[in-house]
Amino acid sequence: MTTPLTLQDWEQRAAQLSFRSQAIIDGKAYQGNGDVLDIVNPASGQVLAQVASCNEADIDVAVQSARRAFKSGVWRNMPRVKRKEILQRLAQLIRENLDDIALLETLNMGKPISETTQFDIPESATAYAWYGELIDKQYDEIAPTDNNALATITRHPLGVVAAVVPWNFPLMMSSWKVAPALAAGNSVILKPADATPLTAIRLGELALEAGLPPGVLNIVPGTGPGAGQALGLHPDVDCLTFTGSTMTGKRFMQYSGQSNLKQIWLECGGKSPHIVFDDCPDLDKAALMAAVGIFNNQGEVCIAGSRLYVQRGIYESFKEKLIAHAKTMQPGNPLDPNTAMGAMVTQQHMGTVMNYIASGCEQATLLTGGQQVRTETGGYYIEPTIFEVPSQDVRIIREEIFGPVLAVTVFDTEEEVLHMANDHEFGLGAGLWTSNISRAHRMGRELEAGLVWVNCYFNGNIAMPFGGVKQSGFGRDKSIHAIDKYTSLKSTWIDLTV
């Protein structure tokens, strides 16, 4: 049994860590046009590294590489068992390098090292292992016909898939998209968020080490206007999968219409309702999960339970428990294994969240938190913050904050809270706590969300689909259903009378 690493251990490892600074195109390091991104450590505000920033010309090089690889058949026509072995080898390499990859993620994004080592990076490895295993387990279909014909329905890879991913779960969100796209036989171009490219570059290196042929996975760091837009508009990209803001998702839809009608799959904003009824089976657990549901990952989570609804009969006692949990989740050094909440990803984003908090102070009642936390080393930290909200029209209810800010509302009836929960443009996640099994089923069916949790929050695994409805997007990550996004169906009718 290994001894857990301490803060000092992680700091020592961080001091020895090297950072890859180039894109990966056609199996080689690629510097491109010479522009660079300053990659900042949110815990200190200091620059970690400078990474190549790809522009439109560089994206074209990456697309050509991916297209050549796809046309050659080097990956899509490789025996399924061999493709399976390569993806599972990639999963194993991620596990073997877990500590270093987790350290990259924590230094780059600001989330606690306990989360990257125990969740983010293991889940990323699981995605490649799971979809690798799926490669030789999927069957095609035969449609019902009369005896004089045979009709087959077969799946085929789309071609070149672009994945544009967010900064809040950099490697895990990448893996949810890259793994099924590769499993389906496509070539993939991965554009990480401009703030958090470090683990994507490392992934590209490990994929080559695992045996993935050059050009099958290209890594293109860059800005949204420089690299993301170029992928969206490129006429030789067949599919683009995106996780991020609804506003950017809408732009990708426009890019598709302006170019080649490429398929667009979106996982966008969220403002998830988290409902606690007065027959909650475990009030202490519900209060803890209400806190975890918003303060985990500094609130930078699309499915964060940022709208909390508590039934009037238990409100005061629940509020006391909730505030107590919030006060134990103060932000601290992300490299400290005991830290519950890390740093906000960038100074700009911290400013955005603080503006929402200022708005909340004008329109609602501040129950706890609300302040920026200043440390000796600098960095971007905000206290866990809870507001009691008088109505559903306030800004902190209507808009996604993407920070450690919780809006709490009291309700009286099931009908009332269902209306408040569904009265929103987003429909990603929802949670409810009740001992009434009939109510659990009723609410589960009526809540307008792609994910619903009953007497828990955030639970799931790679086999469960992930995605939303309304302006939270469409299509699903994770599960067998993710393969649908990266394949097309071909119908073949064979006349047996000839």
Coordinates of C-alpha atoms in Angstrom, one line a residue, residues 148-150 493-498:
N148 CA -37.1 -12.3 -52.1
A149 CA -34.8 -9.6 -50.6
L150 CA -32.2 -9.0 -47.9
W493 CA -31.4 -3.6 -50.3
I494 CA -30.3 -6.8 -52.1
D495 CA -32.7 -8.3 -54.6
L496 CA -32.4 -12.1 -54.2
T497 CA -34.4 -12.9 -57.3
V498 CA -31.6 -11.9 -59.7

